[in-house]
Amino acid sequence: MSLLSSNSGVSHLLSLPGELLFEVLKYLDAKHILRCRLVCKDLRDAIKDSVQLQYKVELEAEGLVDGVGCPLPVVERYELLLERRRRWRYLDWSQVTAIPTPALCQAYELVDGVFASSMSTGLGASRHLSLTRLPTASEPAQITEREDLGVHIRDFAIDPSQDLVALVVDDDAEDDSDQNHICVHLRTASENKPHPGAAKKELNAPIPFQVGTSFIQIVDDVIGVFFWVHGPGLIIWNWRTGRIVVQCLEFDLPTSTYDFGFLSNRAYMVTVAHGQGYIEIYTFNADEDATPQTQSPPLAGRRPPVRIATLLLPPVKAGKNLQRFATHSGPFVGRPTPGRPFETSPDCRLHVMELGYGDHLERFSLFVRNRHLLSYIPPDLGFGGTHTPVTMDWDEWGPDNTRFMSIIARFQWLRYVHGERVVLPPVPGASSSLLLTLDFNVHLKRMDDPLPLGDGDETVMSGEDPLSSNIFLKPVVSKLPFVIRARMQPPVEQEYSGYMIDQDHLVGMRSGDHPGTVALDVYTF
């Protein structure tokens, strides 16, 4: 029987000295602490009087987790947490820092407070990499230039928490052989040396066609490269062991696969622009080799990823099929940074999808939480077993778990989403000094927020919001709540082409002082 399952249980609990009562309650997670506050006034007061319990509740509410190795006492961390909430709600940054970059970005990243870019040469490949640790309230920006990486790269990814840079080598510039392949070099960000945590300094995978465009993602111990030419392809490695753990080429992916995104280091989704469009969710085993055990027939003997679910988008009218289905979310960070008071929770993650329908590509945005997509994966699913995929119509999954809306403006720069917060690009025709964010980390029923909703320049969007369009068979209903926040800024000399965001910064992207260069205005919170 639960200690709180009867009045006598509550009486026994409240009869404990305050110190012992805290020792019991501190083992509860934030949701159960909130439930305890509803039991009676005495428990509510006991929890309210404990800074440690309040800190745990507010961390959960903010989509954060406690940091590792932070020397600050809980009281100071709690004060910092509330100050952080205030600054983001009012878009009240503490400082603005202008940072130039060496040239037009060929590829770029913003991960865990580090902006990285490779210099465009106009020939499609670069040997250069710049790493800028963005300023904090107490530390200035730190810039590291790698003038010559030793290889030409077409793309890269970083995880500063693991001191990892993954460089996608341009095989046209580096390899004269006729065989097509993907090669990824694993380097340290700090010294540009082979990464000591990798069994191999290079990851290689043969492919049946030449790569056109590609992008790369790092999630803890895995690296994925998604690419296109005549068809899509997906390669995932366990970068620590060097093994290929997913190898999907040509017909291994659904027809009209458009984009790819990790859900965790053992699950991913692909978006499919076919008919009304749909999302497919997969899991995989990162501890086994997915490469063929035999070459007769080709690619036989592999362990394919397990398809978990197919989520259908709203039905469309004849001739209005989905043509574009891009998806984007914030980067993954493998390890917490020692000394930080708190980190973004892995459970607080949002996917922003751009949809284009019909011949004229009428555009819409779809927002869905990562944890909802992960919820389709059975917790007891083992690798090597069998699983029957589920197919969910839009009305079964979409209205309660997404927000579907007409697109406001096109994103020119990625990394515009972090956690469940999105920074919108400048709106065409609007004042360039208007800054807009969307926050999907909303607790509408909460009555005791130390900083209540509605105090700032914000609009709470909740309830049904039917979207009517000549694209769909019927109005599209979606209910996922969010808050729109706005701030008018003093006009800047040059308009921003877009914004990026991470845990502590907004970054305005604008043209630099010299032709072909880019400058960053870093707003630190």
Short mmCIF file of C-alpha atoms in Angstrom, two decimals:
data_model
loop_
_atom_site.label_atom_id
_atom_site.label_comp_id
_atom_site.label_asym_id
_atom_site.label_seq_id
_atom_site.Cartn_x
_atom_site.Cartn_y
_atom_site.Cartn_z
CA MET A 1 0.00 0.00 0.00
CA SER A 2 1.25 3.48 -0.87
CA LEU A 3 2.13 5.71 2.04
CA LEU A 4 -0.38 8.27 0.73
CA SER A 5 -3.15 5.81 -0.14
CA SER A 6 -5.10 6.47 3.05
CA ASN A 7 -5.68 9.24 5.57
CA SER A 8 -3.72 7.29 8.16
CA GLY A 9 -0.79 7.12 5.73
CA VAL A 10 -0.83 10.88 5.37
CA SER A 11 -1.01 11.28 9.15
CA HIS A 12 1.99 9.00 9.64
CA LEU A 13 3.94 10.92 7.01
CA LEU A 14 3.13 14.32 8.52
CA SER A 15 4.05 13.09 11.99
CA LEU A 16 7.68 12.84 10.87
CA PRO A 17 10.07 15.64 11.83
CA GLY A 18 10.56 18.15 9.04
CA GLU A 19 14.07 16.89 8.24
CA LEU A 20 12.85 13.30 7.84
CA LEU A 21 9.83 14.39 5.82
CA PHE A 22 12.17 16.12 3.38
CA GLU A 23 14.35 12.98 3.19
CA VAL A 24 11.26 11.05 2.06
CA LEU A 25 9.99 13.64 -0.42
CA LYS A 26 13.35 14.29 -2.08
CA TYR A 27 13.23 10.83 -3.69
CA LEU A 28 10.09 11.79 -5.63
CA ASP A 29 10.27 13.20 -9.13
CA ALA A 30 8.72 16.57 -9.93
CA LYS A 31 5.37 15.14 -11.07
CA HIS A 32 4.88 13.19 -7.85
CA ILE A 33 5.92 16.19 -5.76
CA LEU A 34 3.18 18.19 -7.50
CA ARG A 35 0.68 15.42 -6.74
CA CYS A 36 1.70 15.48 -3.08
CA ARG A 37 0.97 19.20 -2.96
CA LEU A 38 -2.65 18.42 -3.80
CA VAL A 39 -3.10 16.02 -0.86
CA CYS A 40 -3.44 18.58 1.91
CA LYS A 41 -2.36 22.02 3.07
CA ASP A 42 0.33 20.66 5.40
CA LEU A 43 2.10 18.79 2.59
CA ARG A 44 1.72 21.77 0.29
CA ASP A 45 3.32 24.06 2.85
CA ALA A 46 6.10 21.55 3.57
CA ILE A 47 7.01 21.39 -0.11
CA LYS A 48 6.69 25.15 -0.56
CA ASP A 49 9.10 25.74 2.34
CA SER A 50 11.79 23.49 0.79
CA VAL A 51 14.00 25.23 -1.76
CA GLN A 52 15.39 21.88 -2.91
CA LEU A 53 11.93 20.49 -3.70
CA GLN A 54 10.89 23.74 -5.36
CA TYR A 55 14.08 23.66 -7.43
CA LYS A 56 13.28 20.13 -8.62
CA VAL A 57 9.75 21.19 -9.61
CA GLU A 58 10.90 24.30 -11.48
CA LEU A 59 13.65 22.40 -13.32
CA GLU A 60 11.03 19.99 -14.65
CA ALA A 61 8.70 22.86 -15.56
CA GLU A 62 11.47 24.61 -17.47
CA GLY A 63 12.49 21.48 -19.42
CA LEU A 64 15.86 21.30 -17.67
CA VAL A 65 17.82 18.83 -15.57
CA ASP A 66 20.26 19.52 -12.76
CA GLY A 67 23.84 20.08 -13.81
CA VAL A 68 26.90 18.03 -12.95
CA GLY A 69 29.66 19.32 -10.71
CA CYS A 70 28.17 22.76 -10.14
CA PRO A 71 29.68 24.28 -6.96
CA LEU A 72 26.74 26.62 -6.34
CA PRO A 73 24.33 25.76 -3.52
CA VAL A 74 20.75 24.88 -4.41
CA VAL A 75 19.46 28.27 -3.26
CA GLU A 76 21.66 30.08 -5.80
CA ARG A 77 20.87 27.60 -8.58
CA TYR A 78 17.16 28.13 -7.88
CA GLU A 79 17.59 31.90 -8.14
CA LEU A 80 19.52 31.51 -11.41
CA LEU A 81 16.78 29.27 -12.76
CA LEU A 82 14.04 31.80 -12.06
CA GLU A 83 16.17 34.60 -13.51
CA ARG A 84 16.74 32.52 -16.65
CA ARG A 85 12.99 31.94 -16.97
CA ARG A 86 12.32 35.65 -16.61
CA ARG A 87 14.88 36.61 -19.25
CA TRP A 88 13.58 34.13 -21.83
CA ARG A 89 9.93 35.03 -21.17
CA TYR A 90 10.58 38.74 -21.58
CA LEU A 91 13.34 38.23 -24.20
CA ASP A 92 15.51 40.30 -21.89
CA TRP A 93 19.10 39.46 -22.84
CA SER A 94 21.99 40.62 -20.69
CA GLN A 95 24.41 41.59 -23.47
CA VAL A 96 24.89 41.71 -27.25
CA THR A 97 28.22 40.79 -28.85
CA ALA A 98 29.14 41.18 -32.53
CA ILE A 99 31.34 38.37 -33.86
CA PRO A 100 32.68 38.26 -37.45
CA THR A 101 33.20 35.01 -39.35
CA PRO A 102 35.99 34.66 -41.92
CA ALA A 103 33.82 34.18 -45.04
CA LEU A 104 30.52 32.97 -46.40
CA CYS A 105 29.57 29.75 -44.62
CA GLN A 106 29.76 26.60 -46.72
CA ALA A 107 28.50 24.55 -43.76
CA TYR A 108 27.80 25.55 -40.18
CA GLU A 109 26.65 24.29 -36.78
CA LEU A 110 25.49 25.69 -33.45
CA VAL A 111 25.81 23.11 -30.67
CA ASP A 112 26.10 23.58 -26.93
CA GLY A 113 27.30 27.18 -27.13
CA VAL A 114 29.76 26.62 -30.01
CA PHE A 115 29.21 28.08 -33.49
CA ALA A 116 31.29 26.32 -36.14
CA SER A 117 31.59 27.13 -39.83
CA SER A 118 33.62 26.08 -42.85
CA MET A 119 34.72 28.67 -45.38
CA SER A 120 33.15 28.51 -48.82
CA THR A 121 35.63 28.37 -51.72
CA GLY A 122 33.00 28.52 -54.42
CA LEU A 123 34.01 25.03 -55.57
CA GLY A 124 31.79 23.00 -53.25
CA ALA A 125 34.41 21.81 -50.76
CA SER A 126 36.43 23.40 -47.99
CA ARG A 127 39.60 22.63 -46.02
CA HIS A 128 38.83 25.24 -43.37
CA LEU A 129 36.97 25.11 -40.04
CA SER A 130 36.30 27.87 -37.52
CA LEU A 131 35.07 27.13 -33.98
CA THR A 132 33.66 29.97 -31.87
CA ARG A 133 32.62 29.41 -28.28
CA LEU A 134 29.94 32.03 -27.79
CA PRO A 135 30.25 34.54 -24.94
CA THR A 136 28.54 34.01 -21.61
CA ALA A 137 27.65 36.54 -18.95
CA SER A 138 31.12 36.04 -17.44
CA GLU A 139 33.37 34.87 -20.33
CA PRO A 140 34.17 36.48 -23.71
CA ALA A 141 33.95 34.66 -27.03
CA GLN A 142 36.81 32.30 -27.90
CA ILE A 143 37.65 31.65 -31.57
CA THR A 144 39.76 28.78 -32.93
CA GLU A 145 40.71 28.72 -36.63
CA ARG A 146 41.71 25.56 -38.53
CA GLU A 147 43.10 26.95 -41.77
CA ASP A 148 43.88 23.52 -43.29
CA LEU A 149 42.12 20.38 -42.06
CA GLY A 150 44.20 18.25 -44.42
CA VAL A 151 41.10 17.11 -46.36
CA HIS A 152 38.35 18.72 -48.39
CA ILE A 153 35.00 18.52 -46.61
CA ARG A 154 31.44 18.85 -47.87
CA ASP A 155 29.80 18.91 -44.42
CA PHE A 156 30.56 18.38 -40.74
CA ALA A 157 28.96 17.92 -37.33
CA ILE A 158 30.22 18.69 -33.83
CA ASP A 159 29.56 17.64 -30.26
CA PRO A 160 31.67 19.88 -28.01
CA SER A 161 30.70 17.83 -24.95
CA GLN A 162 32.61 14.87 -26.44
CA ASP A 163 35.33 17.04 -28.04
CA LEU A 164 34.19 15.53 -31.34
CA VAL A 165 34.21 16.85 -34.90
CA ALA A 166 32.95 14.56 -37.68
CA LEU A 167 34.11 15.67 -41.15
CA VAL A 168 32.33 14.39 -44.26
CA VAL A 169 35.09 14.16 -46.85
CA ASP A 170 34.41 15.31 -50.40
CA ASP A 171 35.35 12.18 -52.36
CA ASP A 172 35.44 14.12 -55.65
CA ALA A 173 38.32 16.21 -54.31
CA GLU A 174 40.11 13.50 -52.32
CA ASP A 175 39.66 10.21 -54.20
CA ASP A 176 40.48 9.37 -57.82
CA SER A 177 39.01 5.86 -57.68
CA ASP A 178 35.81 4.94 -59.54
CA GLN A 179 34.14 3.45 -56.47
CA ASN A 180 31.64 5.69 -54.70
CA HIS A 181 31.79 5.80 -50.93
CA ILE A 182 31.16 8.01 -47.92
CA CYS A 183 34.10 8.79 -45.66
CA VAL A 184 33.85 10.54 -42.28
CA HIS A 185 36.97 11.60 -40.37
CA LEU A 186 36.71 11.67 -36.58
CA ARG A 187 38.76 14.46 -35.01
CA THR A 188 39.02 16.24 -31.69
CA ALA A 189 37.64 19.77 -31.66
CA SER A 190 40.37 20.91 -29.31
CA GLU A 191 43.44 19.78 -31.30
CA ASN A 192 42.23 18.49 -34.69
CA LYS A 193 43.72 15.06 -33.96
CA PRO A 194 42.20 11.60 -34.41
CA HIS A 195 39.61 11.17 -31.68
CA PRO A 196 40.93 8.85 -28.92
CA GLY A 197 37.45 7.46 -28.24
CA ALA A 198 37.06 6.11 -31.78
CA ALA A 199 38.23 2.62 -32.73
CA LYS A 200 38.89 3.92 -36.26
CA LYS A 201 40.00 7.39 -37.26
CA GLU A 202 37.81 7.17 -40.39
CA LEU A 203 34.34 5.77 -41.02
CA ASN A 204 33.80 4.39 -44.52
CA ALA A 205 30.81 2.96 -46.37
CA PRO A 206 30.56 2.00 -50.07
CA ILE A 207 27.46 3.29 -51.84
CA PRO A 208 26.04 2.48 -55.29
CA PHE A 209 25.90 6.06 -56.53
CA GLN A 210 27.72 9.37 -56.20
CA VAL A 211 26.61 11.63 -53.37
CA GLY A 212 24.93 14.86 -54.37
CA THR A 213 23.85 16.60 -51.18
CA SER A 214 24.19 15.23 -47.67
CA PHE A 215 23.95 16.15 -44.03
CA ILE A 216 25.37 14.57 -40.90
CA GLN A 217 24.17 14.30 -37.28
CA ILE A 218 25.83 13.10 -34.06
CA VAL A 219 23.82 11.53 -31.24
CA ASP A 220 25.97 10.28 -28.38
CA ASP A 221 27.70 7.14 -29.73
CA VAL A 222 26.23 7.15 -33.25
CA ILE A 223 26.71 9.26 -36.38
CA GLY A 224 24.21 9.34 -39.24
CA VAL A 225 24.66 10.61 -42.79
CA PHE A 226 21.58 11.12 -44.98
CA PHE A 227 22.21 11.81 -48.67
CA TRP A 228 20.54 12.06 -52.06
CA VAL A 229 21.27 11.79 -55.77
CA HIS A 230 19.11 9.38 -57.77
CA GLY A 231 17.50 8.30 -54.54
CA PRO A 232 17.93 8.72 -50.78
CA GLY A 233 20.43 6.87 -48.67
CA LEU A 234 21.11 6.55 -44.95
CA ILE A 235 24.23 5.28 -43.20
CA ILE A 236 24.52 5.15 -39.39
CA TRP A 237 27.74 4.16 -37.64
CA ASN A 238 28.58 3.48 -34.04
CA TRP A 239 31.53 5.86 -34.18
CA ARG A 240 33.16 4.40 -31.10
CA THR A 241 33.35 0.87 -32.53
CA GLY A 242 33.57 1.89 -36.19
CA ARG A 243 30.71 -0.44 -37.17
CA ILE A 244 27.98 0.37 -39.67
CA VAL A 245 24.75 -0.24 -37.75
CA VAL A 246 22.20 1.00 -40.33
CA GLN A 247 22.72 0.84 -44.09
CA CYS A 248 19.66 1.83 -46.13
CA LEU A 249 20.29 2.39 -49.82
CA GLU A 250 17.95 2.96 -52.76
CA PHE A 251 14.95 0.65 -52.24
CA ASP A 252 15.64 0.11 -48.53
CA LEU A 253 13.89 3.40 -47.79
CA PRO A 254 10.24 4.21 -48.56
CA THR A 255 9.48 5.66 -51.98
CA SER A 256 9.73 9.46 -51.92
CA THR A 257 11.64 9.59 -48.63
CA TYR A 258 12.41 13.28 -48.18
CA ASP A 259 14.24 13.79 -44.87
CA PHE A 260 15.63 12.09 -41.79
CA GLY A 261 16.02 12.91 -38.11
CA PHE A 262 17.25 11.11 -35.01
CA LEU A 263 14.83 10.62 -32.12
CA SER A 264 17.52 9.12 -29.86
CA ASN A 265 20.77 7.24 -30.28
CA ARG A 266 18.71 4.11 -30.99
CA ALA A 267 15.76 5.48 -32.96
CA TYR A 268 15.11 7.70 -35.96
CA MET A 269 12.34 8.84 -38.28
CA VAL A 270 12.09 9.49 -41.99
CA THR A 271 9.58 11.82 -43.63
CA VAL A 272 7.89 10.68 -46.83
CA ALA A 273 6.47 13.12 -49.42
CA HIS A 274 4.09 10.70 -51.13
CA GLY A 275 0.34 11.17 -51.39
CA GLN A 276 -0.86 12.85 -48.21
CA GLY A 277 2.58 12.26 -46.64
CA TYR A 278 3.61 10.31 -43.57
CA ILE A 279 6.29 9.78 -40.93
CA GLU A 280 7.94 6.41 -40.34
CA ILE A 281 9.62 5.60 -37.01
CA TYR A 282 12.43 3.03 -36.70
CA THR A 283 14.67 1.56 -34.03
CA PHE A 284 18.06 -0.08 -34.55
CA ASN A 285 20.77 -1.94 -32.68
CA ALA A 286 23.96 0.11 -32.46
CA ASP A 287 25.95 -2.78 -31.01
CA GLU A 288 25.75 -5.07 -34.05
CA ASP A 289 27.23 -4.71 -37.52
CA ALA A 290 24.63 -4.03 -40.22
CA THR A 291 26.98 -4.62 -43.16
CA PRO A 292 26.30 -7.66 -45.36
CA GLN A 293 27.61 -10.99 -44.12
CA THR A 294 27.65 -12.21 -47.71
CA GLN A 295 27.77 -10.51 -51.06
CA SER A 296 25.58 -13.03 -52.88
CA PRO A 297 23.02 -11.63 -53.39
CA PRO A 298 24.30 -8.06 -52.80
CA LEU A 299 23.52 -6.61 -49.37
CA ALA A 300 22.10 -9.90 -48.11
CA GLY A 301 22.48 -10.95 -44.51
CA ARG A 302 22.01 -7.49 -42.97
CA ARG A 303 20.06 -6.78 -39.82
CA PRO A 304 17.62 -4.08 -40.96
CA PRO A 305 16.20 -1.43 -38.63
CA VAL A 306 12.82 -2.24 -37.08
CA ARG A 307 9.88 -0.23 -38.38
CA ILE A 308 7.72 0.78 -35.42
CA ALA A 309 4.99 3.06 -36.70
CA THR A 310 3.65 4.98 -39.68
CA LEU A 311 1.95 8.30 -38.85
CA LEU A 312 -0.23 9.67 -41.65
CA LEU A 313 -0.64 13.39 -42.28
CA PRO A 314 -4.05 14.99 -43.01
CA PRO A 315 -5.81 13.64 -46.14
CA VAL A 316 -5.53 15.90 -49.20
CA LYS A 317 -7.65 16.66 -52.23
CA ALA A 318 -6.85 15.25 -55.66
CA GLY A 319 -3.84 16.92 -57.26
CA LYS A 320 -2.68 18.43 -53.94
CA ASN A 321 -0.18 15.78 -52.90
CA LEU A 322 2.68 16.54 -50.54
CA GLN A 323 5.85 17.54 -52.46
CA ARG A 324 8.16 18.79 -49.68
CA PHE A 325 8.55 17.37 -46.16
CA ALA A 326 11.62 18.74 -44.38
CA THR A 327 12.21 18.29 -40.64
CA HIS A 328 14.53 19.96 -38.16
CA SER A 329 15.20 19.81 -34.42
CA GLY A 330 17.86 20.95 -32.01
CA PRO A 331 21.23 19.15 -31.80
CA PHE A 332 21.92 16.33 -29.37
CA VAL A 333 24.63 16.73 -26.73
CA GLY A 334 26.30 13.56 -25.50
CA ARG A 335 27.42 14.67 -22.03
CA PRO A 336 26.62 17.42 -19.54
CA THR A 337 29.21 20.17 -19.20
CA PRO A 338 30.78 20.05 -15.70
CA GLY A 339 30.08 23.17 -13.66
CA ARG A 340 26.86 24.27 -15.35
CA PRO A 341 23.94 24.73 -12.93
CA PHE A 342 21.49 23.02 -15.31
CA GLU A 343 21.17 21.51 -18.78
CA THR A 344 18.37 21.09 -21.32
CA SER A 345 16.51 17.86 -20.60
CA PRO A 346 16.78 15.13 -23.27
CA ASP A 347 12.98 14.78 -22.97
CA CYS A 348 12.45 18.43 -23.98
CA ARG A 349 12.82 18.32 -27.75
CA LEU A 350 10.66 19.61 -30.60
CA HIS A 351 10.59 18.74 -34.30
CA VAL A 352 9.68 21.52 -36.72
CA MET A 353 8.50 20.25 -40.09
CA GLU A 354 8.05 22.27 -43.27
CA LEU A 355 5.41 20.92 -45.66
CA GLY A 356 4.85 21.96 -49.29
CA TYR A 357 1.71 20.80 -51.14
CA GLY A 358 0.65 20.80 -54.78
CA ASP A 359 2.32 22.26 -57.84
CA HIS A 360 2.60 25.68 -56.20
CA LEU A 361 4.09 24.28 -52.97
CA GLU A 362 1.60 25.88 -50.61
CA ARG A 363 3.53 25.76 -47.34
CA PHE A 364 2.64 24.82 -43.78
CA SER A 365 4.50 24.14 -40.54
CA LEU A 366 3.97 21.10 -38.32
CA PHE A 367 5.28 21.02 -34.73
CA VAL A 368 5.50 17.74 -32.79
CA ARG A 369 7.29 16.79 -29.58
CA ASN A 370 10.05 14.21 -29.74
CA ARG A 371 8.70 12.32 -26.74
CA HIS A 372 5.42 11.71 -28.53
CA LEU A 373 7.24 10.08 -31.45
CA LEU A 374 9.29 7.98 -29.02
CA SER A 375 6.10 6.89 -27.24
CA TYR A 376 5.28 4.52 -30.12
CA ILE A 377 8.34 2.40 -29.34
CA PRO A 378 7.38 -0.39 -26.90
CA PRO A 379 9.56 -0.13 -23.78
CA ASP A 380 10.16 -3.90 -23.76
CA LEU A 381 11.06 -4.12 -27.46
CA GLY A 382 14.26 -6.12 -27.83
CA PHE A 383 16.50 -6.23 -30.86
CA GLY A 384 16.27 -9.37 -32.93
CA GLY A 385 12.63 -9.94 -31.97
CA THR A 386 9.53 -9.39 -34.05
CA HIS A 387 7.33 -6.32 -34.05
CA THR A 388 4.15 -5.54 -35.96
CA PRO A 389 4.22 -1.90 -37.09
CA VAL A 390 1.20 0.28 -36.41
CA THR A 391 -0.34 2.73 -38.85
CA MET A 392 -2.08 5.77 -37.36
CA ASP A 393 -4.47 8.00 -39.28
CA TRP A 394 -4.09 11.73 -38.69
CA ASP A 395 -7.27 11.89 -36.58
CA GLU A 396 -5.82 9.20 -34.27
CA TRP A 397 -2.54 10.93 -33.48
CA GLY A 398 -2.33 14.43 -34.93
CA PRO A 399 -4.94 16.74 -33.36
CA ASP A 400 -3.93 16.20 -29.72
CA ASN A 401 -0.16 16.01 -30.23
CA THR A 402 0.76 18.58 -32.89
CA ARG A 403 0.29 22.15 -34.01
CA PHE A 404 -0.39 22.56 -37.74
CA MET A 405 -0.34 26.11 -39.14
CA SER A 406 0.29 28.14 -42.27
CA ILE A 407 3.95 28.97 -42.56
CA ILE A 408 4.88 32.43 -41.33
CA ALA A 409 8.26 32.83 -43.03
CA ARG A 410 10.94 30.65 -44.61
CA PHE A 411 13.93 29.67 -42.49
CA GLN A 412 17.20 30.55 -44.25
CA TRP A 413 19.38 29.33 -41.37
CA LEU A 414 19.01 26.08 -39.45
CA ARG A 415 19.46 25.66 -35.68
CA TYR A 416 16.37 27.80 -35.10
CA VAL A 417 14.96 25.38 -32.52
CA HIS A 418 16.35 24.37 -29.13
CA GLY A 419 14.49 22.25 -26.61
CA GLU A 420 10.86 23.21 -27.26
CA ARG A 421 11.58 26.85 -28.14
CA VAL A 422 11.65 28.17 -31.74
CA VAL A 423 12.95 31.53 -32.95
CA LEU A 424 11.19 32.65 -36.12
CA PRO A 425 12.96 34.26 -39.07
CA PRO A 426 12.31 37.91 -39.87
CA VAL A 427 8.80 38.24 -41.26
CA PRO A 428 8.70 39.62 -44.83
CA GLY A 429 7.08 43.03 -44.93
CA ALA A 430 7.23 43.44 -41.15
CA SER A 431 9.57 45.62 -39.17
CA SER A 432 13.03 44.06 -39.08
CA SER A 433 13.22 44.97 -35.40
CA LEU A 434 10.41 42.55 -34.42
CA LEU A 435 11.71 39.38 -32.74
CA LEU A 436 9.28 36.46 -32.38
CA THR A 437 9.66 33.16 -30.52
CA LEU A 438 7.32 30.20 -30.07
CA ASP A 439 7.55 28.22 -26.82
CA PHE A 440 5.86 24.81 -26.68
CA ASN A 441 6.95 24.12 -23.10
CA VAL A 442 3.64 25.36 -21.69
CA HIS A 443 1.82 24.37 -18.48
CA LEU A 444 -1.62 25.88 -18.90
CA LYS A 445 -3.20 24.39 -15.76
CA ARG A 446 -0.46 25.52 -13.42
CA MET A 447 -1.60 28.08 -10.85
CA ASP A 448 1.57 28.65 -8.80
CA ASP A 449 4.24 29.58 -11.34
CA PRO A 450 6.65 32.07 -9.69
CA LEU A 451 6.50 33.95 -13.01
CA PRO A 452 2.93 33.49 -14.29
CA LEU A 453 2.08 33.38 -17.98
CA GLY A 454 0.61 36.55 -19.41
CA ASP A 455 2.83 38.99 -17.51
CA GLY A 456 5.02 39.73 -20.52
CA ASP A 457 4.40 40.58 -24.19
CA GLU A 458 3.10 37.12 -24.98
CA THR A 459 0.07 35.39 -26.45
CA VAL A 460 -1.01 31.95 -25.25
CA MET A 461 -2.38 29.71 -28.03
CA SER A 462 -4.42 26.77 -26.76
CA GLY A 463 -7.48 24.76 -27.72
CA GLU A 464 -8.60 23.75 -31.18
CA ASP A 465 -7.47 25.89 -34.08
CA PRO A 466 -9.01 24.46 -37.30
CA LEU A 467 -6.97 25.30 -40.38
CA SER A 468 -9.02 25.64 -43.55
CA SER A 469 -7.33 25.33 -46.93
CA ASN A 470 -8.13 24.15 -50.43
CA ILE A 471 -5.37 21.56 -49.93
CA PHE A 472 -7.11 19.33 -47.39
CA LEU A 473 -10.32 17.30 -47.49
CA LYS A 474 -11.49 18.97 -44.27
CA PRO A 475 -10.18 21.62 -41.85
CA VAL A 476 -7.08 20.42 -40.03
CA VAL A 477 -7.47 20.47 -36.25
CA SER A 478 -4.44 20.68 -33.96
CA LYS A 479 -4.34 21.47 -30.24
CA LEU A 480 -0.72 21.47 -29.01
CA PRO A 481 -0.49 24.66 -26.91
CA PHE A 482 2.28 27.21 -27.29
CA VAL A 483 3.15 30.77 -26.38
CA ILE A 484 4.11 33.49 -28.85
CA ARG A 485 6.56 36.00 -27.42
CA ALA A 486 7.58 39.23 -29.12
CA ARG A 487 10.04 42.02 -28.56
CA MET A 488 10.67 45.14 -30.56
CA GLN A 489 14.36 45.91 -30.95
CA PRO A 490 16.16 49.09 -31.94
CA PRO A 491 16.75 49.01 -35.72
CA VAL A 492 20.05 47.39 -36.78
CA GLU A 493 22.29 48.74 -39.52
CA GLN A 494 21.81 45.60 -41.62
CA GLU A 495 18.73 43.44 -41.51
CA TYR A 496 19.06 39.91 -40.23
CA SER A 497 18.63 37.06 -42.70
CA GLY A 498 17.67 34.72 -39.85
CA TYR A 499 18.22 33.68 -36.26
CA MET A 500 19.67 30.69 -34.43
CA ILE A 501 19.13 29.62 -30.82
CA ASP A 502 20.69 27.47 -28.11
CA GLN A 503 20.28 27.14 -24.35
CA ASP A 504 21.78 30.55 -23.50
CA HIS A 505 21.82 32.54 -26.76
CA LEU A 506 19.94 33.99 -29.66
CA VAL A 507 22.14 34.62 -32.71
CA GLY A 508 21.20 37.14 -35.39
CA MET A 509 22.78 36.40 -38.80
CA ARG A 510 23.67 39.35 -41.05
CA SER A 511 26.13 40.31 -43.77
CA GLY A 512 29.61 41.10 -42.56
CA ASP A 513 31.71 44.19 -43.15
CA HIS A 514 33.34 42.69 -46.27
CA PRO A 515 31.63 41.19 -49.33
CA GLY A 516 30.86 37.50 -48.92
CA THR A 517 31.27 37.45 -45.14
CA VAL A 518 28.78 36.77 -42.39
CA ALA A 519 28.61 38.39 -38.95
CA LEU A 520 26.86 37.18 -35.83
CA ASP A 521 25.11 39.32 -33.27
CA VAL A 522 25.03 37.12 -30.17
CA TYR A 523 22.31 37.90 -27.62
CA THR A 524 23.31 36.30 -24.33
CA PHE A 525 20.68 35.49 -21.70
#
